[in-house]
CSV table of C-alpha atoms in Angstrom, one decimal:
chain,number,residue,atom,x,y,z
A,2,MET,CA,21.0,-29.9,-13.9
A,3,ALA,CA,24.9,-29.4,-14.0
A,4,LEU,CA,26.3,-26.7,-12.6
A,5,SER,CA,27.6,-23.9,-15.2
A,6,HIS,CA,31.2,-23.1,-15.5
A,7,LEU,CA,29.7,-19.4,-16.3
A,8,ILE,CA,28.8,-16.3,-14.6
A,9,SER,CA,26.9,-13.7,-16.1
A,10,ALA,CA,28.0,-9.8,-15.1
A,11,SER,CA,25.0,-9.2,-13.0
A,12,ALA,CA,25.4,-12.1,-10.7
A,13,LEU,CA,29.3,-11.9,-10.3
A,14,ALA,CA,28.1,-8.3,-9.1
A,15,GLN,CA,25.9,-9.7,-6.7
A,16,ALA,CA,28.4,-11.9,-5.6
A,17,LEU,CA,31.2,-9.0,-5.2
A,18,GLU,CA,29.0,-7.5,-3.1
A,19,ASP,CA,27.9,-10.2,-1.2
A,20,SER,CA,31.8,-11.1,-0.6
A,21,ARG,CA,32.6,-7.5,0.6
A,22,ALA,CA,29.5,-7.6,2.5
A,23,ALA,CA,30.9,-10.9,4.2
A,24,GLY,CA,34.1,-8.7,5.1
A,25,ALA,CA,36.4,-12.1,4.0
A,26,PRO,CA,36.3,-11.7,0.6
A,27,ARG,CA,37.5,-15.3,-0.4
A,28,LEU,CA,36.1,-14.4,-4.2
A,29,ILE,CA,38.8,-12.5,-6.3
A,30,VAL,CA,38.4,-12.1,-10.0
A,31,VAL,CA,41.3,-12.4,-12.5
A,32,ASP,CA,41.4,-9.8,-15.7
A,33,CYS,CA,43.0,-12.0,-18.5
A,34,ARG,CA,43.2,-9.6,-21.0
A,35,PHE,CA,45.8,-10.1,-23.4
A,36,ASP,CA,46.4,-9.5,-27.5
A,37,LEU,CA,48.6,-12.2,-29.1
A,38,MET,CA,49.7,-9.4,-31.5
A,39,ALA,CA,50.4,-7.2,-28.8
A,40,PRO,CA,51.0,-8.6,-26.0
A,41,ALA,CA,51.2,-5.4,-23.5
A,42,TRP,CA,47.5,-4.5,-24.2
A,43,GLY,CA,46.0,-6.0,-21.8
A,44,ARG,CA,48.1,-4.8,-18.8
A,45,GLU,CA,47.3,-1.3,-20.1
A,46,ALA,CA,43.4,-2.1,-20.9
A,47,PHE,CA,43.7,-3.3,-17.3
A,48,LEU,CA,45.0,0.3,-15.6
A,49,GLN,CA,42.3,2.2,-17.9
A,50,GLN,CA,39.5,0.3,-16.4
A,51,HIS,CA,38.5,-3.1,-14.7
A,52,VAL,CA,36.2,-4.7,-12.5
A,53,PRO,CA,36.5,-3.7,-9.4
A,54,GLY,CA,39.0,-5.2,-7.2
A,55,ALA,CA,40.8,-7.3,-9.9
A,56,LEU,CA,43.9,-8.8,-10.3
A,57,TYR,CA,45.6,-9.1,-13.6
A,58,PHE,CA,47.1,-12.2,-15.0
A,59,SER,CA,49.1,-12.2,-18.2
A,60,LEU,CA,49.4,-14.9,-20.9
A,61,ASP,CA,53.0,-14.1,-21.4
A,62,ASP,CA,53.7,-13.6,-17.7
A,63,ASP,CA,51.4,-15.7,-15.4
A,64,LEU,CA,49.8,-18.5,-17.5
A,65,SER,CA,52.7,-19.8,-19.1
A,66,GLY,CA,55.9,-21.1,-18.7
A,67,PRO,CA,59.7,-20.6,-20.0
A,68,HIS,CA,60.4,-21.4,-23.5
A,69,THR,CA,62.8,-24.1,-25.1
A,70,GLY,CA,62.1,-23.4,-28.8
A,71,ARG,CA,60.5,-26.8,-29.1
A,72,ASN,CA,57.5,-26.5,-26.4
A,73,GLY,CA,55.1,-23.9,-28.0
A,74,ARG,CA,54.8,-20.3,-27.9
A,75,HIS,CA,52.6,-20.8,-24.8
A,76,PRO,CA,53.9,-23.9,-22.5
A,77,LEU,CA,52.1,-24.6,-19.5
A,78,PRO,CA,54.1,-23.5,-16.6
A,79,GLY,CA,55.1,-25.8,-13.9
A,80,ILE,CA,52.7,-27.0,-11.2
A,81,GLU,CA,54.7,-25.9,-8.6
A,82,ALA,CA,55.5,-22.5,-10.3
A,83,PHE,CA,51.9,-21.8,-11.1
A,84,ALA,CA,50.3,-23.1,-7.8
A,85,GLN,CA,52.9,-20.5,-6.2
A,86,ARG,CA,52.2,-17.6,-8.4
A,87,LEU,CA,48.5,-18.1,-7.3
A,88,GLY,CA,49.6,-17.7,-3.5
A,89,GLN,CA,50.9,-15.1,-4.3
A,90,ALA,CA,47.8,-13.5,-5.2
A,91,GLY,CA,46.1,-14.5,-2.6
A,92,ILE,CA,44.6,-17.4,-3.8
A,93,ASP,CA,44.4,-20.9,-1.8
A,94,ALA,CA,41.9,-24.3,-2.6
A,95,ASP,CA,39.3,-22.1,-1.0
A,96,THR,CA,39.2,-19.1,-3.1
A,97,THR,CA,36.5,-18.8,-5.7
A,98,VAL,CA,38.2,-17.1,-8.6
A,99,ILE,CA,36.3,-15.7,-11.7
A,100,ALA,CA,38.0,-15.6,-14.9
A,101,TYR,CA,37.4,-12.6,-17.4
A,102,ASP,CA,38.7,-11.2,-20.6
A,103,GLN,CA,37.9,-9.1,-23.3
A,104,GLY,CA,35.2,-10.9,-24.5
A,105,ALA,CA,36.4,-14.0,-26.9
A,106,LEU,CA,36.6,-16.4,-23.8
A,107,MET,CA,40.3,-18.1,-24.9
A,108,MET,CA,42.2,-16.0,-22.2
A,109,ALA,CA,39.9,-16.9,-19.2
A,110,ALA,CA,39.4,-19.9,-20.2
A,111,ARG,CA,43.1,-20.6,-20.1
A,112,LEU,CA,43.0,-19.6,-16.9
A,113,TRP,CA,39.8,-21.8,-16.0
A,114,TRP,CA,41.4,-25.0,-17.7
A,115,MET,CA,44.6,-24.0,-15.5
A,116,LEU,CA,43.0,-23.7,-12.3
A,117,ARG,CA,40.7,-27.1,-12.9
A,118,TRP,CA,44.3,-28.6,-13.7
A,119,LEU,CA,45.7,-28.0,-10.7
A,120,GLY,CA,42.3,-29.9,-8.6
A,121,HIS,CA,40.4,-26.1,-8.6
A,122,GLY,CA,37.1,-26.6,-8.7
A,123,LYS,CA,36.2,-23.3,-7.4
A,124,VAL,CA,36.4,-21.3,-10.7
A,125,LYS,CA,33.7,-19.5,-13.4
A,126,VAL,CA,34.2,-17.5,-16.2
A,127,LEU,CA,32.8,-14.3,-17.2
A,128,ASP,CA,30.4,-14.5,-19.7
A,129,GLY,CA,30.7,-12.1,-22.1
A,130,GLY,CA,33.8,-10.6,-20.4
A,131,MET,CA,34.7,-7.3,-19.7
A,132,PRO,CA,32.2,-6.0,-22.4
A,133,ALA,CA,29.5,-7.6,-20.9
A,134,TRP,CA,30.4,-6.3,-17.7
A,135,LEU,CA,30.1,-2.9,-19.3
A,136,ALA,CA,27.3,-3.6,-21.1
A,137,ALA,CA,25.8,-4.2,-18.2
A,138,GLY,CA,26.7,-0.5,-16.3
A,139,LEU,CA,28.4,-1.7,-14.0
A,140,PRO,CA,31.1,0.2,-12.2
A,141,THR,CA,34.7,-0.2,-13.1
A,142,GLU,CA,38.3,0.7,-11.1
A,143,SER,CA,41.5,2.0,-12.4
A,144,GLY,CA,45.0,1.8,-11.5
A,145,ALA,CA,47.2,-1.0,-10.2
A,146,ALA,CA,45.4,-3.7,-8.2
A,147,GLN,CA,45.1,-3.5,-4.5
A,148,PRO,CA,47.4,-6.2,-3.0
A,149,ILE,CA,45.5,-9.1,-1.4
A,150,ALA,CA,47.6,-11.0,1.5
A,151,ALA,CA,49.5,-14.1,0.1
A,152,ARG,CA,48.4,-17.5,0.6
A,153,HIS,CA,49.6,-21.1,0.2
A,154,TYR,CA,48.2,-22.8,-3.0
A,155,ALA,CA,48.0,-27.2,-2.1
A,156,ALA,CA,47.8,-28.3,-5.7
A,157,GLN,CA,46.3,-31.5,-6.1
A,158,PRO,CA,46.8,-31.9,-9.9
A,159,ARG,CA,44.7,-33.6,-12.9
A,160,SER,CA,47.1,-35.2,-14.9
A,161,ASP,CA,44.2,-36.6,-16.6
A,162,MET,CA,43.6,-34.0,-18.7
A,163,LEU,CA,46.4,-33.2,-20.5
A,164,VAL,CA,48.1,-35.1,-23.4
A,165,THR,CA,51.7,-34.9,-24.6
A,166,ALA,CA,52.6,-34.7,-28.5
A,167,GLU,CA,54.2,-38.2,-27.5
A,168,HIS,CA,50.3,-39.3,-27.0
A,169,VAL,CA,49.0,-38.0,-30.1
A,170,GLN,CA,51.6,-38.7,-32.3
A,171,ALA,CA,51.4,-42.2,-30.8
A,172,ALA,CA,47.4,-42.5,-31.4
A,173,LEU,CA,47.3,-41.3,-34.8
A,174,GLY,CA,45.3,-43.6,-37.1
A,175,GLN,CA,44.3,-45.8,-34.1
A,176,GLY,CA,40.9,-44.6,-33.5
A,177,GLN,CA,41.5,-43.8,-30.2
A,178,GLN,CA,41.2,-40.3,-29.8
A,179,ARG,CA,39.4,-37.5,-31.7
A,180,LEU,CA,41.9,-34.4,-32.5
A,181,ILE,CA,39.5,-31.0,-32.4
A,182,ASP,CA,41.3,-27.8,-33.9
A,183,ALA,CA,40.3,-24.4,-32.5
A,184,ARG,CA,41.4,-22.5,-34.9
A,185,ALA,CA,40.1,-20.0,-37.8
A,186,PRO,CA,39.6,-22.5,-40.9
A,187,GLU,CA,42.3,-20.6,-43.0
A,188,ARG,CA,44.7,-21.5,-40.4
A,189,TYR,CA,43.6,-25.0,-39.8
A,190,ARG,CA,43.5,-25.5,-43.6
A,191,GLY,CA,47.3,-24.0,-44.2
A,192,GLU,CA,46.2,-21.1,-46.1
A,193,VAL,CA,47.9,-18.5,-44.1
A,194,GLU,CA,50.1,-19.1,-40.8
A,195,PRO,CA,50.7,-15.7,-39.1
A,196,LEU,CA,52.8,-16.9,-35.8
A,197,ASP,CA,54.3,-20.8,-36.5
A,198,ARG,CA,57.1,-22.1,-38.6
A,199,VAL,CA,55.0,-24.6,-40.3
A,200,PRO,CA,51.1,-24.1,-41.8
A,201,GLY,CA,49.2,-27.1,-41.2
A,202,HIS,CA,47.3,-29.2,-38.7
A,203,ILE,CA,47.8,-32.6,-37.3
A,204,PRO,CA,46.5,-35.3,-39.3
A,205,GLY,CA,43.4,-36.3,-38.6
A,206,ALA,CA,42.1,-33.3,-36.9
A,207,LEU,CA,38.6,-31.8,-37.2
A,208,ASN,CA,38.1,-28.1,-37.4
A,209,ARG,CA,36.0,-26.4,-34.7
A,210,PRO,CA,36.6,-22.4,-34.4
A,211,PHE,CA,36.5,-21.6,-30.9
A,212,THR,CA,34.5,-18.3,-31.9
A,213,ALA,CA,31.9,-20.4,-32.9
A,214,ASN,CA,30.7,-20.9,-29.0
A,215,LEU,CA,29.9,-17.2,-29.7
A,216,GLU,CA,26.9,-15.5,-30.3
A,217,GLN,CA,26.7,-12.0,-29.6
A,218,GLY,CA,29.5,-11.6,-27.6
A,219,LEU,CA,28.1,-14.5,-24.9
A,220,LEU,CA,28.4,-18.3,-25.1
A,221,VAL,CA,26.0,-20.1,-27.3
A,222,PRO,CA,23.1,-22.2,-25.7
A,223,VAL,CA,24.2,-25.3,-24.4
A,224,ALA,CA,21.1,-27.2,-26.8
A,225,ARG,CA,22.8,-25.5,-29.7
A,226,LEU,CA,26.5,-26.9,-28.4
A,227,ARG,CA,25.6,-29.9,-27.8
A,228,ALA,CA,24.2,-30.1,-31.4
A,229,GLU,CA,27.2,-28.5,-32.9
A,230,PHE,CA,29.5,-31.0,-31.4
A,231,ALA,CA,27.7,-33.9,-32.1
A,232,PRO,CA,28.9,-34.3,-35.4
A,233,LEU,CA,32.5,-34.3,-34.7
A,234,LEU,CA,32.2,-36.6,-31.8
A,235,ASP,CA,30.1,-38.9,-34.5
A,236,GLY,CA,29.4,-41.3,-31.6
A,237,VAL,CA,33.2,-41.1,-30.1
A,238,SER,CA,33.3,-40.7,-26.3
A,239,PRO,CA,33.8,-37.3,-24.9
A,240,ALA,CA,36.7,-38.3,-23.4
A,241,GLN,CA,38.3,-39.8,-26.5
A,242,VAL,CA,38.6,-35.8,-27.6
A,243,VAL,CA,41.7,-34.1,-27.6
A,244,HIS,CA,41.6,-29.8,-28.0
A,245,THR,CA,44.1,-28.3,-29.9
A,246,CYS,CA,45.1,-25.5,-31.5
A,247,GLY,CA,47.9,-22.7,-32.0
A,248,SER,CA,49.4,-22.5,-28.8
A,249,GLY,CA,46.8,-24.4,-26.1
A,250,VAL,CA,44.8,-21.2,-25.5
A,251,SER,CA,42.2,-21.1,-27.9
A,252,ALA,CA,41.6,-24.6,-27.1
A,253,ALA,CA,41.0,-24.0,-23.8
A,254,ALA,CA,37.5,-22.2,-25.0
A,255,ASN,CA,36.5,-25.5,-26.6
A,256,VAL,CA,37.2,-27.7,-23.4
A,257,LEU,CA,35.0,-25.3,-21.7
A,258,ALA,CA,32.4,-25.0,-24.6
A,259,MET,CA,32.0,-28.6,-24.0
A,260,GLU,CA,32.0,-28.5,-20.4
A,261,GLU,CA,29.5,-26.5,-20.5
A,262,ALA,CA,27.3,-28.7,-22.9
A,263,GLY,CA,27.4,-31.5,-20.7
A,264,LEU,CA,30.1,-33.0,-22.9
A,265,THR,CA,32.7,-34.2,-20.4
A,266,GLY,CA,36.1,-35.7,-19.9
A,267,SER,CA,37.8,-34.1,-22.9
A,268,ARG,CA,41.6,-33.2,-22.9
A,269,LEU,CA,44.1,-30.6,-23.7
A,270,TYR,CA,47.3,-31.4,-26.0
A,271,ALA,CA,48.7,-27.8,-24.1
A,272,GLY,CA,51.6,-27.8,-26.9
A,273,SER,CA,48.8,-27.8,-29.9
A,274,TRP,CA,50.4,-27.0,-33.1
A,275,SER,CA,53.6,-24.6,-32.5
A,276,GLU,CA,54.7,-27.4,-30.6
A,277,TRP,CA,53.9,-29.6,-32.9
A,278,SER,CA,55.1,-28.1,-36.0
A,279,SER,CA,58.8,-27.2,-33.8
A,280,ASP,CA,59.4,-31.0,-35.0
A,281,PRO,CA,60.4,-31.7,-38.9
A,282,GLU,CA,60.0,-35.3,-37.9
A,283,ARG,CA,56.3,-34.9,-36.8
A,284,PRO,CA,53.8,-35.0,-39.9
A,285,VAL,CA,51.5,-32.3,-41.6
A,286,GLU,CA,48.0,-32.2,-43.4
A,287,THR,CA,46.6,-29.3,-45.3
A,288,GLY,CA,43.6,-28.7,-46.8
A,289,ASN,CA,40.1,-30.1,-45.2
A,290,ALA,CA,40.2,-33.4,-42.8
A,291,PRO,CA,38.5,-36.4,-44.3
A,292,SER,CA,35.4,-37.4,-42.6
A,293,ASN,CA,36.8,-40.2,-40.5
A,294,ALA,CA,39.2,-38.7,-37.7
A,295,SER,CA,42.6,-39.5,-36.1
C-alpha cells in the first residue's frame, strides 16, 4: 500500500515527542494559515496560537514570487529563492516537513506541492489542519517562532510537475490534457469573480471544487476520492491531468487528493486563471464545460 501524504494530529504529536527525545529535531512543522481576503490574518493567528515549535510561512511572502502583472496573483518563487528561504528556516533535504493550515488543506497543499517540486519527498500535510489539532486537545504555543539554525537546501527540481500557460494553450482541443479547475462552481461558471479581471474558465476545463475533497474537516476516504475523480478522468491517464484554479493554490489540494488516491502524476498550471485571464488574447469559456474535456 502506498504511503500516505497525510498525517493525523495524534501521529504528529507522537512524532514531535520522538523528535525531541532524539535531541536532533529534523522534523519541522510549518504553519501555512492564510486568508486571501485578509492577508495579515494567518500570521496574527500564528502569534496567538500554533503547534509547538512550528514556523510560519506566508502565502504572499514565502510561497509566492514577484508579480509582473501577467504571471498571476501567486506566481511561484524562483527555485533558488525558495531553496534559500527553506535553508533560512532550518530545512534541508534530510528534514521531514509537516505543513498545516486552517483546515481547508489548500495552503498546506501549496507548501507540500512546492517541496515536492524541489525534489523533497519528506513532506506531509496535517489532516484537518489546526482545527484537528485543537479538537484532539493537544498543546499549543503563542508568540513568535523560535529560531532554528540555518542549513543549506540543495534543490533537485522536478520540471515535469509543472506546465505553463503556453503548454496549456497549445494543447487545447488536442485531447492531450484533461484540465480540472478547483474553484467554487459559481466562479468556474463565470457567474461571479471576486478576485480576477475576467470571469470564466479555461476552455474545456472540468470543475472539481477542492472543498469536495473534505468531509467533516478531513480528507475523504481514498476509495471515495478514486470514485469521484473517475468521471473526470473518464479513462485518461492521471498523467494527462492538469490542475488549475484561481492562482495555483487550491489546485494543489486537488493534486494532493489525487496522489493520496493513488492517481499519480498529474501536473499543476501554477499561473492558473489569474495568469490566463491577464492576456486578452487567450480564450475564455463560461458556463458548464461540455462532456468532452480539452
